[in-house]
Short mmCIF file of C-alpha atoms in Angstrom, two decimals:
data_model
loop_
_atom_site.label_atom_id
_atom_site.label_comp_id
_atom_site.label_asym_id
_atom_site.label_seq_id
_atom_site.Cartn_x
_atom_site.Cartn_y
_atom_site.Cartn_z
CA UNK Y 1 100.49 72.98 98.16
CA UNK Y 2 98.21 71.55 99.00
CA UNK Y 3 95.51 73.75 98.70
CA UNK Y 4 92.13 72.86 97.07
CA UNK Y 5 92.83 74.96 93.49
CA UNK Y 6 89.05 74.70 92.29
CA UNK Y 7 87.78 77.22 90.85
CA UNK Y 8 84.82 75.79 91.64
CA UNK Y 9 81.98 74.26 89.54
CA UNK Y 10 78.71 77.23 88.88
CA UNK Y 11 76.15 76.07 91.99
CA UNK Y 12 73.75 73.79 91.26
CA UNK Y 13 71.18 75.88 89.78
CA UNK Y 14 72.31 79.08 89.22
CA UNK Y 15 72.29 80.04 85.43
CA UNK Y 16 75.42 81.54 84.32
CA UNK Y 17 74.55 82.50 80.58
CA UNK Y 18 71.27 83.17 81.20
CA UNK Y 19 70.73 86.61 78.86
CA UNK Y 20 73.17 85.98 75.71
CA UNK Y 21 72.47 84.68 72.55
CA UNK Y 22 73.40 80.75 73.36
CA UNK Y 23 71.94 81.41 76.90
CA UNK Y 24 68.94 81.18 76.25
CA UNK Y 25 68.92 78.27 72.97
CA UNK Y 26 67.03 75.07 74.29
CA UNK Y 27 69.45 72.95 76.36
CA UNK Y 28 68.99 69.51 74.95
CA UNK Y 29 69.83 71.35 71.28
CA UNK Y 30 73.02 72.63 73.30
CA UNK Y 31 74.50 68.95 74.03
CA UNK Y 32 72.52 67.41 70.28
CA UNK Y 33 75.39 70.49 68.88
CA UNK Y 34 77.97 69.75 70.86
CA UNK Y 35 77.86 66.49 69.84
CA UNK Y 36 77.12 67.28 66.02
CA UNK Y 37 80.59 70.00 66.23
CA UNK Y 38 82.85 67.87 68.20
CA UNK Y 39 82.25 64.79 65.48
CA UNK Y 40 82.69 66.77 63.04
CA UNK Y 41 85.41 68.17 63.87
CA UNK Y 42 87.57 65.08 65.29
CA UNK Y 43 86.82 63.72 61.39
CA UNK Y 44 88.36 66.86 60.00
CA UNK Y 45 91.98 66.68 58.71
CA UNK Y 46 92.94 69.71 56.81
CA UNK Y 47 94.51 72.22 58.79
CA UNK Y 48 92.67 75.64 57.54
CA UNK Y 49 89.17 73.70 58.00
CA UNK Y 50 90.90 72.81 61.77
CA UNK Y 51 91.16 76.40 62.34
CA UNK Y 52 88.27 78.03 61.01
CA UNK Y 53 86.91 74.75 63.54
CA UNK Y 54 88.70 76.85 66.23
CA UNK Y 55 86.89 80.29 65.37
CA UNK Y 56 83.48 78.80 65.29
CA UNK Y 57 84.61 77.93 68.94
CA UNK Y 58 86.07 81.51 69.53
CA UNK Y 59 82.16 82.83 68.35
CA UNK Y 60 80.52 80.19 70.60
CA UNK Y 61 82.59 82.10 73.42
CA UNK Y 62 82.21 85.50 71.98
CA UNK Y 63 78.22 84.37 72.45
CA UNK Y 64 78.45 82.91 75.65
CA UNK Y 65 79.08 85.98 77.38
CA UNK Y 66 81.25 83.00 79.54
CA UNK Y 67 83.88 84.95 80.90
CA UNK Y 68 86.73 85.05 77.86
CA UNK Y 69 90.31 85.30 79.74
CA UNK Y 70 88.80 82.37 82.71
CA UNK Y 71 87.83 80.10 80.07
CA UNK Y 72 90.45 80.34 77.53
CA UNK Y 73 93.59 79.89 80.99
CA UNK Y 74 91.65 76.48 81.32
CA UNK Y 75 91.97 75.75 77.57
CA UNK Y 76 95.26 76.69 78.08
CA UNK Y 77 95.71 74.91 80.71
CA UNK Y 78 94.47 71.89 79.31
CA UNK Y 79 97.23 71.90 76.65
CA UNK Y 80 99.96 72.28 79.50
CA UNK Y 81 98.99 68.95 80.17
CA UNK Y 82 99.24 67.33 76.56
CA UNK Y 83 102.00 69.24 75.86
CA UNK Y 84 104.41 66.19 76.28
CA UNK Y 85 103.19 64.46 74.15
CA UNK Y 86 102.06 67.02 71.10
CA UNK Y 87 106.68 67.16 71.11
CA UNK Y 88 107.53 64.19 70.85
CA UNK Y 89 105.22 63.76 67.80
CA UNK Y 90 107.21 65.78 65.49
CA UNK Y 91 110.25 63.42 66.09
CA UNK Y 92 108.32 60.27 66.20
CA UNK Y 93 106.32 60.16 62.84
CA UNK Y 94 108.21 59.22 59.77
CA UNK Y 95 108.59 61.67 57.28
CA UNK Y 96 110.30 64.33 54.87
CA UNK Y 97 112.56 65.62 57.49
CA UNK Y 98 111.67 69.27 58.67
CA UNK Y 99 114.22 70.43 60.98
CA UNK Y 100 117.00 69.37 63.80
CA UNK Y 101 116.90 69.49 67.52
CA UNK Y 102 119.72 67.96 69.56
CA UNK Y 103 120.95 65.69 66.72
CA UNK Y 104 116.90 64.85 66.38
CA UNK Y 105 115.05 65.08 63.42
CA UNK Y 106 111.38 66.08 62.85
CA UNK Y 107 109.33 65.26 60.89
CA UNK Y 108 106.29 67.46 58.62
CA UNK Y 109 104.10 64.75 59.09
CA UNK Y 110 104.68 64.33 62.89
CA UNK Y 111 104.60 68.82 63.08
CA UNK Y 112 101.12 68.81 60.98
CA UNK Y 113 100.05 66.07 63.20
CA UNK Y 114 101.13 67.77 66.10
CA UNK Y 115 98.89 71.17 65.35
CA UNK Y 116 96.02 68.82 63.91
CA UNK Y 117 95.71 67.46 67.72
CA UNK Y 118 96.55 70.55 69.04
CA UNK Y 119 93.64 72.18 66.95
CA UNK Y 120 91.35 69.39 67.16
CA UNK Y 121 91.30 69.40 70.86
CA UNK Y 122 91.20 73.07 71.84
CA UNK Y 123 88.10 73.41 69.07
CA UNK Y 124 86.57 70.87 70.63
CA UNK Y 125 86.71 71.84 74.59
CA UNK Y 126 85.84 75.20 74.25
CA UNK Y 127 82.50 74.59 72.43
CA UNK Y 128 81.86 72.19 74.90
CA UNK Y 129 82.71 74.74 78.07
CA UNK Y 130 80.79 77.85 76.05
CA UNK Y 131 78.00 75.03 74.75
CA UNK Y 132 77.33 72.84 77.51
CA UNK Y 133 79.64 74.42 80.35
CA UNK Y 134 77.12 77.88 80.20
CA UNK Y 135 74.42 76.18 81.46
CA UNK Y 136 73.88 75.23 84.82
CA UNK Y 137 74.50 72.29 86.07
CA UNK Y 138 71.52 70.88 87.30
CA UNK Y 139 69.86 72.32 83.95
CA UNK Y 140 72.83 69.77 81.92
CA UNK Y 141 70.58 66.63 84.07
CA UNK Y 142 67.79 68.24 83.06
CA UNK Y 143 68.63 68.26 79.39
CA UNK Y 144 70.19 65.14 79.52
CA UNK Y 145 67.32 63.33 80.87
CA UNK Y 146 65.08 64.72 78.45
CA UNK Y 147 67.53 63.28 76.28
CA UNK Y 148 66.76 60.20 77.64
CA UNK Y 149 69.87 59.05 79.44
CA UNK Y 150 69.42 56.64 82.02
CA UNK Y 151 67.48 57.90 84.86
CA UNK Y 152 68.98 56.05 87.13
CA UNK Y 153 72.26 57.69 86.05
CA UNK Y 154 70.94 61.43 85.89
CA UNK Y 155 70.16 60.67 89.49
CA UNK Y 156 73.66 59.46 90.06
CA UNK Y 157 75.31 63.04 88.38
CA UNK Y 158 72.05 64.95 90.11
CA UNK Y 159 73.57 63.71 93.22
CA UNK Y 160 77.49 64.29 92.57
CA UNK Y 161 76.03 68.01 91.08
CA UNK Y 162 75.05 69.06 94.61
CA UNK Y 163 76.68 67.09 97.38
CA UNK Y 164 80.15 68.49 95.49
CA UNK Y 165 79.48 71.31 97.12
CA UNK Y 166 78.73 69.96 100.56
CA UNK Y 167 81.52 67.79 99.96
CA UNK Y 168 83.99 70.15 99.16
CA UNK Y 169 83.07 72.60 101.95
CA UNK Y 170 83.59 69.48 104.27
CA UNK Y 171 86.84 68.85 102.40
CA UNK Y 172 87.92 73.02 103.98
CA UNK Y 173 86.46 72.41 107.91
CA UNK Y 174 89.13 69.55 107.92
CA UNK Y 175 91.58 70.41 106.02
CA UNK Y 176 90.88 73.73 108.47
CA UNK Y 177 91.31 72.09 111.20
CA UNK Y 178 94.67 69.83 110.10
CA UNK Y 179 95.56 73.61 109.70
CA UNK Y 180 95.06 75.40 113.26
CA UNK Y 181 96.81 72.02 115.08
CA UNK Y 182 99.97 73.50 112.70
CA UNK Y 183 99.69 70.34 109.43
CA UNK Y 184 101.60 71.71 106.54
CA UNK Y 185 101.68 68.96 104.00
CA UNK Y 186 105.11 67.61 102.77
CA UNK Y 187 106.76 64.62 101.20
CA UNK Y 188 107.01 62.42 104.05
CA UNK Y 189 105.11 60.12 105.99
CA UNK Y 190 103.36 61.58 108.53
CA UNK Y 191 101.73 63.32 105.58
CA UNK Y 192 100.81 60.99 103.65
CA UNK Y 193 99.08 59.19 106.64
CA UNK Y 194 97.37 62.42 107.51
CA UNK Y 195 95.65 62.38 104.35
CA UNK Y 196 94.84 59.10 104.14
CA UNK Y 197 93.12 59.72 107.39
CA UNK Y 198 91.61 63.19 105.85
CA UNK Y 199 90.35 60.72 102.58
CA UNK Y 200 88.87 58.26 104.72
CA UNK Y 201 86.75 60.43 107.35
CA UNK Y 202 85.83 62.03 104.02
CA UNK Y 203 83.86 59.35 102.64
CA UNK Y 204 83.06 58.06 106.51
CA UNK Y 205 81.02 61.06 106.31
CA UNK Y 206 79.97 60.72 103.43
CA UNK Y 207 77.83 57.49 103.61
CA UNK Y 208 76.87 59.20 106.62
CA UNK Y 209 75.12 61.78 105.40
CA UNK Y 210 73.94 59.53 102.33
CA UNK Y 211 72.13 56.76 105.21
CA UNK Y 212 70.63 60.53 106.44
CA UNK Y 213 69.33 61.29 102.53
CA UNK Y 214 68.07 58.54 102.09
CA UNK Y 215 66.27 58.42 105.41
CA UNK Y 216 64.67 62.48 104.39
CA UNK Y 217 64.00 61.55 101.10
CA UNK Y 218 61.54 58.44 102.54
CA UNK Y 219 60.19 60.08 104.74
CA UNK Y 220 58.73 62.74 101.68
CA UNK Y 221 57.91 59.27 100.12
CA UNK Y 222 60.06 59.58 97.07
CA UNK Y 223 59.71 57.07 94.60
CA UNK Y 224 62.42 57.41 91.92
CA UNK Y 225 60.46 59.95 89.22
CA UNK Y 226 62.64 63.10 88.51
CA UNK Y 227 60.67 66.15 88.04
CA UNK Y 228 61.40 68.71 85.52
CA UNK Y 229 60.91 72.34 87.00
CA UNK Y 230 61.41 73.17 83.11
CA UNK Y 231 59.96 71.70 80.43
CA UNK Y 232 62.00 72.69 77.25
CA UNK Y 233 60.14 73.87 74.19
CA UNK Y 234 62.08 74.40 70.56
CA UNK Y 235 61.73 77.66 69.32
CA UNK Y 236 62.41 79.53 66.05
CA UNK Y 237 66.11 80.70 67.34
CA UNK Y 238 66.95 77.12 68.43
CA UNK Y 239 65.63 76.27 64.70
CA UNK Y 240 68.03 79.16 63.69
CA UNK Y 241 71.13 77.93 65.04
CA UNK Y 242 71.11 74.55 64.90
CA UNK Y 243 70.29 75.25 60.62
CA UNK Y 244 73.39 77.85 61.20
CA UNK Y 245 75.17 75.04 63.18
CA UNK Y 246 74.71 72.16 60.24
CA UNK Y 247 75.65 74.42 57.56
CA UNK Y 248 79.07 75.01 59.60
CA UNK Y 249 79.43 71.53 59.94
CA UNK Y 250 78.79 70.67 56.42
CA UNK Y 251 81.02 73.34 55.43
CA UNK Y 252 83.91 72.49 57.49
CA UNK Y 253 83.82 68.96 56.02
CA UNK Y 254 82.90 70.69 52.22
CA UNK Y 255 85.98 72.60 52.77
CA UNK Y 256 88.30 69.66 54.00
CA UNK Y 257 87.23 67.01 51.39
CA UNK Y 258 88.46 70.02 48.78
CA UNK Y 259 91.60 70.89 50.47
CA UNK Y 260 92.74 67.61 50.61
CA UNK E 1 96.01 61.21 82.60
CA UNK E 2 93.04 62.71 80.54
CA UNK E 3 93.12 62.27 76.50
CA UNK E 4 92.10 64.81 74.51
CA UNK E 5 90.27 65.01 71.54
CA UNK E 6 91.84 64.12 67.99
CA UNK E 7 94.84 61.59 69.53
CA UNK E 8 93.32 58.49 69.29
CA UNK E 9 92.48 57.03 65.71
CA UNK E 10 88.42 55.85 65.18
CA UNK E 11 88.71 52.63 66.06
CA UNK E 12 90.30 52.60 69.44
CA UNK E 13 88.05 55.59 70.21
CA UNK E 14 84.94 53.13 69.26
CA UNK E 15 85.53 50.72 71.30
CA UNK E 16 86.04 53.05 74.06
CA UNK E 17 82.96 54.16 74.12
CA UNK E 18 81.57 50.76 73.61
CA UNK E 19 83.37 49.18 76.59
CA UNK E 20 82.27 52.11 78.29
CA UNK E 21 78.74 51.81 77.79
CA UNK E 22 79.20 48.68 79.32
CA UNK E 23 80.30 48.92 82.13
CA UNK E 24 77.65 51.75 83.21
CA UNK E 25 75.22 49.16 82.67
CA UNK E 26 76.73 46.91 84.91
CA UNK E 27 77.37 49.47 87.14
CA UNK E 28 73.47 51.20 86.58
CA UNK E 29 72.67 47.27 86.96
CA UNK E 30 74.34 47.37 90.90
CA UNK E 31 72.49 51.01 91.98
CA UNK E 32 68.79 50.71 93.23
CA UNK E 33 66.92 52.94 94.28
CA UNK E 34 68.35 52.54 98.65
CA UNK E 35 71.91 52.53 96.99
CA UNK E 36 71.60 55.75 94.78
CA UNK E 37 72.67 58.23 97.42
CA UNK E 38 74.82 56.26 98.53
CA UNK E 39 76.69 56.07 95.20
CA UNK E 40 76.19 59.86 94.49
CA UNK E 41 77.89 61.70 97.39
CA UNK E 42 80.85 59.17 97.17
CA UNK E 43 81.07 60.04 94.05
CA UNK E 44 81.35 63.75 95.25
CA UNK E 45 83.24 62.94 97.62
CA UNK E 46 85.88 61.38 94.86
CA UNK E 47 85.36 63.94 92.79
CA UNK E 48 86.91 66.34 95.77
CA UNK E 49 89.31 64.19 96.92
CA UNK E 50 90.68 64.40 93.17
CA UNK E 51 91.30 67.95 93.80
CA UNK E 52 93.34 67.45 96.36
CA UNK E 53 97.14 67.62 95.89
CA UNK E 54 99.86 65.66 97.85
CA UNK E 55 103.46 67.09 97.64
CA UNK E 56 106.57 64.82 96.86
CA UNK E 57 109.25 66.46 96.33
CA UNK E 58 109.42 68.97 94.89
CA UNK E 59 106.55 68.66 93.02
CA UNK E 60 103.19 67.54 93.77
CA UNK E 61 99.78 65.15 92.24
CA UNK E 62 96.79 65.48 92.95
CA UNK E 63 95.31 62.44 93.27
CA UNK E 64 92.82 59.95 90.97
CA UNK E 65 91.63 57.16 94.14
CA UNK E 66 90.02 55.38 91.12
CA UNK E 67 91.14 51.81 93.40
CA UNK E 68 89.40 52.95 96.72
CA UNK E 69 86.34 53.52 94.49
CA UNK E 70 86.51 50.56 93.42
CA UNK E 71 86.66 48.78 96.45
CA UNK E 72 83.45 51.24 98.05
CA UNK E 73 81.19 51.15 94.39
CA UNK E 74 82.67 48.26 93.01
CA UNK E 75 81.20 48.36 89.27
CA UNK E 76 79.06 51.67 90.15
CA UNK E 77 82.62 53.29 90.05
CA UNK E 78 81.37 53.62 86.23
CA UNK E 79 78.45 55.23 86.56
CA UNK E 80 80.25 57.41 88.71
CA UNK E 81 83.33 58.24 87.85
CA UNK E 82 81.92 58.52 84.22
CA UNK E 83 80.06 61.62 85.89
CA UNK E 84 83.07 63.11 87.23
CA UNK E 85 84.78 63.41 84.14
CA UNK E 86 81.86 64.61 81.92
CA UNK E 87 81.64 67.41 84.98
CA UNK E 88 85.54 67.55 84.34
CA UNK E 89 84.56 67.81 80.71
CA UNK E 90 82.44 70.58 80.31
CA UNK E 91 83.02 72.81 83.41
CA UNK E 92 87.07 72.73 84.00
CA UNK E 93 87.86 71.85 80.48
CA UNK E 94 89.68 68.18 81.48
CA UNK E 95 90.41 65.66 78.93
CA UNK E 96 87.54 66.20 75.53
CA UNK E 97 84.00 64.46 74.53
CA UNK E 98 84.13 62.71 71.95
CA UNK E 99 87.14 60.81 74.24
CA UNK E 100 84.79 59.98 77.45
CA UNK E 101 84.41 56.38 76.63
CA UNK E 102 87.99 55.60 76.08
CA UNK E 103 89.07 58.32 79.22
CA UNK E 104 86.22 56.26 81.62
CA UNK E 105 87.18 53.08 80.56
CA UNK E 106 90.63 53.98 81.76
CA UNK E 107 89.69 54.62 85.19
CA UNK E 108 87.19 52.61 86.04
CA UNK E 109 88.05 49.29 84.36
CA UNK E 110 91.00 49.24 86.47
CA UNK E 111 89.19 50.64 89.56
CA UNK E 112 86.66 47.56 89.34
CA UNK E 113 89.30 44.56 89.13
CA UNK E 114 90.64 46.52 92.38
CA UNK E 115 87.59 46.51 93.61
CA UNK E 116 86.73 42.19 91.97
CA UNK E 117 90.80 41.73 93.36
CA UNK E 118 91.47 43.28 97.02
CA UNK E 119 88.68 43.03 97.84
CA UNK E 120 87.66 39.96 100.22
CA UNK E 121 91.71 40.51 100.58
CA UNK E 122 90.87 43.63 102.65
CA UNK E 123 87.77 42.45 103.99
CA UNK E 124 89.28 38.28 105.53
CA UNK E 125 92.06 39.05 107.81
CA UNK E 126 93.19 41.95 110.33
CA UNK E 127 92.77 45.83 110.01
CA UNK E 128 96.21 45.99 109.47
CA UNK E 129 96.84 43.45 106.89
CA UNK E 130 93.35 44.83 105.47
CA UNK E 131 95.36 48.41 104.46
CA UNK E 132 98.23 46.72 103.57
CA UNK E 133 96.66 44.53 100.75
CA UNK E 134 94.49 47.89 100.73
CA UNK E 135 97.57 50.00 99.45
CA UNK E 136 98.69 47.68 97.61
CA UNK E 137 95.44 47.75 95.54
CA UNK E 138 95.70 51.41 95.66
CA UNK E 139 98.69 51.41 93.75
CA UNK E 140 97.40 48.32 91.01
CA UNK E 141 94.71 50.84 90.05
CA UNK E 142 96.67 53.21 88.84
CA UNK E 143 99.46 51.18 87.34
CA UNK E 144 96.47 49.93 85.59
CA UNK E 145 95.78 53.04 84.07
CA UNK E 146 98.62 53.90 83.47
CA UNK E 147 98.65 50.32 80.73
CA UNK E 148 95.13 51.17 79.58
CA UNK E 149 96.45 54.60 78.23
CA UNK E 150 99.66 53.40 77.35
CA UNK E 151 97.43 50.96 75.40
CA UNK E 152 95.08 53.20 73.95
CA UNK E 153 97.95 55.22 72.63
CA UNK E 154 99.74 52.15 71.48
CA UNK E 155 96.56 50.69 69.45
CA UNK E 156 96.96 54.33 67.94
CA UNK E 157 100.25 54.20 66.69
CA UNK E 158 103.70 53.46 66.82
CA UNK E 159 104.37 57.35 66.86
CA UNK E 160 103.50 57.13 70.54
CA UNK E 161 105.52 54.37 71.32
CA UNK E 162 108.02 57.19 73.23
CA UNK E 163 105.07 58.51 75.03
CA UNK E 164 104.16 55.37 76.52
CA UNK E 165 107.19 55.28 78.13
CA UNK E 166 106.60 58.21 79.52
CA UNK E 167 103.09 57.61 80.80
CA UNK E 168 104.54 55.15 82.90
CA UNK E 169 107.59 56.74 83.97
CA UNK E 170 105.60 59.82 85.39
CA UNK E 171 102.60 57.15 86.70
CA UNK E 172 105.29 55.33 89.35
CA UNK E 173 105.14 58.41 91.95
CA UNK E 174 101.16 58.95 91.77
CA UNK E 175 101.53 55.43 92.21
CA UNK E 176 103.55 55.65 95.35
CA UNK E 177 101.54 58.03 96.51
CA UNK E 178 97.69 56.64 95.66
CA UNK E 179 99.04 53.61 97.68
CA UNK E 180 99.74 54.63 100.67
CA UNK E 181 97.21 56.77 100.23
CA UNK E 182 94.77 54.30 99.98
CA UNK E 183 95.94 52.13 102.95
CA UNK E 184 95.21 54.94 105.79
CA UNK E 185 91.85 55.74 104.51
CA UNK E 186 90.99 52.22 104.34
CA UNK E 187 92.75 51.37 107.86
CA UNK E 188 90.35 54.56 109.09
CA UNK E 189 86.79 53.50 106.84
CA UNK E 190 87.84 50.37 108.73
CA UNK E 191 88.26 51.18 112.06
CA UNK E 192 85.54 54.25 112.19
CA UNK E 193 82.58 52.31 109.51
CA UNK E 194 84.10 48.41 109.32
CA UNK E 195 80.37 46.84 108.37
CA UNK E 196 81.38 49.29 104.71
CA UNK E 197 84.29 46.08 104.30
CA UNK E 198 82.48 43.46 106.43
CA UNK E 199 81.64 40.78 103.73
CA UNK E 200 78.02 41.06 102.28
CA UNK E 201 78.54 44.75 103.38
CA UNK E 202 76.44 47.94 102.34
CA UNK E 203 78.56 48.10 98.67
CA UNK E 204 76.67 49.96 97.24
#
């Protein structure tokens, strides 16, 4: 308890899925495709269509060659967080009674609603993690810049990506220093004061570091223009993926309207 | 607390996205070239700090520190926390994509409010009094976040009302821990780097 549960943001420019089918697609296309897919899935209401959407996301996972168990474990962690909300729904949505538990009646509509939310959330987050999460964080920044996101926001994103690793190292060093002095976190005033000072120290050091970074950037004549090391190109494979994805989205929506 | 895709009604999702776009625009206006490194490094610092687990009783909570982010960043807390939530969703699978707007608003708006309400109170007066105000501010930010999360759910439908009560209840220990830690963090920052909280200081 109290340690950093942090399996790590991928290295800023460490490509994670370079050789896979999805890794070869244009990052801009992967972002736009994920948005289209997410909006489509959120709009679905039949459970069969939602199950198909989950299957499509699993196919993305397979095509992206992301480590499947690690990715699915993270999705399962999210499910853990929303579980309490989902188990309440059958008892709070009015409708036809489905079953009784400890004197409370669960409605069919409520059960459907809970399953619907769980399927939607899983399909979208899995598509996001496999289509976008499989690119290097710095590539995400470049692709968002190419998609006309505000330059200042991209600057901020790139700085954050770059310095999460540095500050994580700093945090672990400070934590180590506390540990060798016998600090063991518990629920007491001493622990809270020490951890508060730790946070404060991290912020002070972060700001000192930012001042040095700014000096270094000025010294090299930084003018606020972002340089893109990898200009993106759309290829035939991108076009095929785009057509395929549109067909899938259209199919899901069509299926949804027919089934309902 | 993160809300996931599919849980909220479309009007709530759209309102959240529009409000967040406005907040980010406000924040980006305050970020000149000179202030981007500070905001970026602080954004990374808050990302790392939010992964610290603090023991409380038999369990532990992870920090959010949005109150502290608002005190140090002002409106720039909006883009900074947005960036953090994007990275969390994309690489860790926390939260969702279509609900990014709502989730950002629920965390960043309390941050900005904390900065506006408590920033001056902390800067004026002694270091210890400032720390006490910072603690109240840190707890207020969590309470407001719980309030906004509850509001997002309540506006979606009546069926969520019991869950809203649960959200408030679950946030009480987080409020206490965040308040105490924010107070001590500000106490240290004001002693180590007093210009940060000085009136008209280097707030990015």
